[in-house]
Amino acid sequence: AASVTPNAAGKVYGDDEPVLGGILEGFLPADDVSANYTRTSGEDAGEYTISATLSPTAVLSNYLITYNTAPFTISKRPIAVTADDMSKVAGAPDPLEFTYTHEGDLVGDDAFTGALVREQGEDPGTYEIRQGTLALSDNYLMTFTKGTFTITAAVHNINLASGWNLVSFNLEPLSTDITAVLSSIEGEYDLVYAWDATGGHAASGNWMIYNPASPDNTLITLNRAQGFWIHMTQAATLEVSGTYQATTAIGLLTDVGGWNLVGYPSSSNVSPATAFTGVAEVLSLVYRYDASNPTNLWTLYDPSAPSYVNDLEQMAPGFGYWVYVTADTTWNVTY
């Protein structure tokens, strides 16, 4: 009686094959019996069988041989994936893809499939970057560490001169409450006016008013579509935090004679002719007041006048604009 018993063995997916061995029992030394250990074929993670063949065959008939087997285990290859922290400014599109790094080598032509995703939300704050559909084959044991996606508020800084300024901002503020919008210059202004082109404030001459020292105010919110007059008691910088929008629809109305006081929620300086493309048929006049240029406070664009008459050469964010139209329309401003 004799036997051959392979040793259990294994490896990690993708590693080199180990040398297999085992134990021979009951064979006479003079017969010099040896074993060749092999396993069933396959390279994917899983269980395989180790068996043995003996030699020399001429002496094997002298034995009652028990051929035992043993398991060969290919274990999954560990891969640790870590999502890269990423960010954007509120209102901007997300990155085309969320990136990541990994510890541990991939085997041969193996590759990741799928993509990471992030927790939904567009307000400024932090969001998780999650595994999503990112995957490897079953030959890998993948662990995943989440990343952080940070949305920061966009900021529009507007320099204001002492005295009256006609301004607007190109972001939708995090809060449209007028005290929140103007919080960065608290104590440095004393009066704000905005124009109501709908006629809803005809009793006050179509003006909405905010006086920080008064409990009775008709101007309580400010948004990116509005232009407004602000009286500064000293020069300061208005800092508005918020999100920028790809397009802003601004109603230009004739309810109170055709005049509208509007903002310019864009990041680009363009000519008035370009800025008002699409509403040129009803556009009559555009005025801008620039407190930083005391020698030429008012500039004008008249589409029907010769070019030498017009000194409003570019629309620029940060300014408010008086716009006169001859018919109701909607002005779409692209950021």
Coordinates of N, CA and C in Angstrom, one line a residue, residues 9 39-41 44-49 70-75:
A9 N -2.5 24.5 -1.9 CA -1.7 25.7 -2.3 C -2.7 26.7 -2.9
R39 N -2.3 21.1 -11.5 CA -3.7 21.5 -11.1 C -4.6 21.6 -12.3
T40 N -5.9 21.6 -12.1 CA -6.8 21.9 -13.2 C -6.5 23.3 -13.7
S41 N -6.7 23.5 -15.0 CA -6.4 24.8 -15.6 C -7.4 25.9 -15.3
D44 N -8.9 32.4 -13.4 CA -9.8 33.3 -12.7 C -9.9 32.9 -11.2
A45 N -10.3 33.8 -10.4 CA -10.4 33.6 -9.0 C -11.4 32.4 -8.8
G46 N -11.0 31.5 -7.9 CA -11.9 30.4 -7.6 C -11.1 29.2 -7.1
E47 N -11.8 28.0 -7.0 CA -11.2 26.8 -6.5 C -10.8 25.8 -7.6
Y48 N -9.6 25.2 -7.6 CA -9.1 24.3 -8.5 C -8.6 23.0 -7.8
T49 N -8.3 22.0 -8.5 CA -7.9 20.7 -7.9 C -6.4 20.4 -8.2
A70 N -5.8 17.8 -3.6 CA -5.8 18.9 -2.7 C -6.4 20.1 -3.4
P71 N -6.9 21.1 -2.7 CA -7.4 22.3 -3.3 C -6.3 23.3 -3.7
F72 N -6.5 24.0 -4.8 CA -5.7 25.1 -5.1 C -6.6 26.3 -5.3
T73 N -6.4 27.3 -4.5 CA -7.3 28.5 -4.4 C -6.6 29.7 -5.1
I74 N -7.3 30.3 -6.1 CA -6.9 31.6 -6.6 C -7.8 32.6 -5.9
S75 N -7.2 33.4 -5.1 CA -8.0 34.4 -4.4 C -8.1 35.7 -5.2

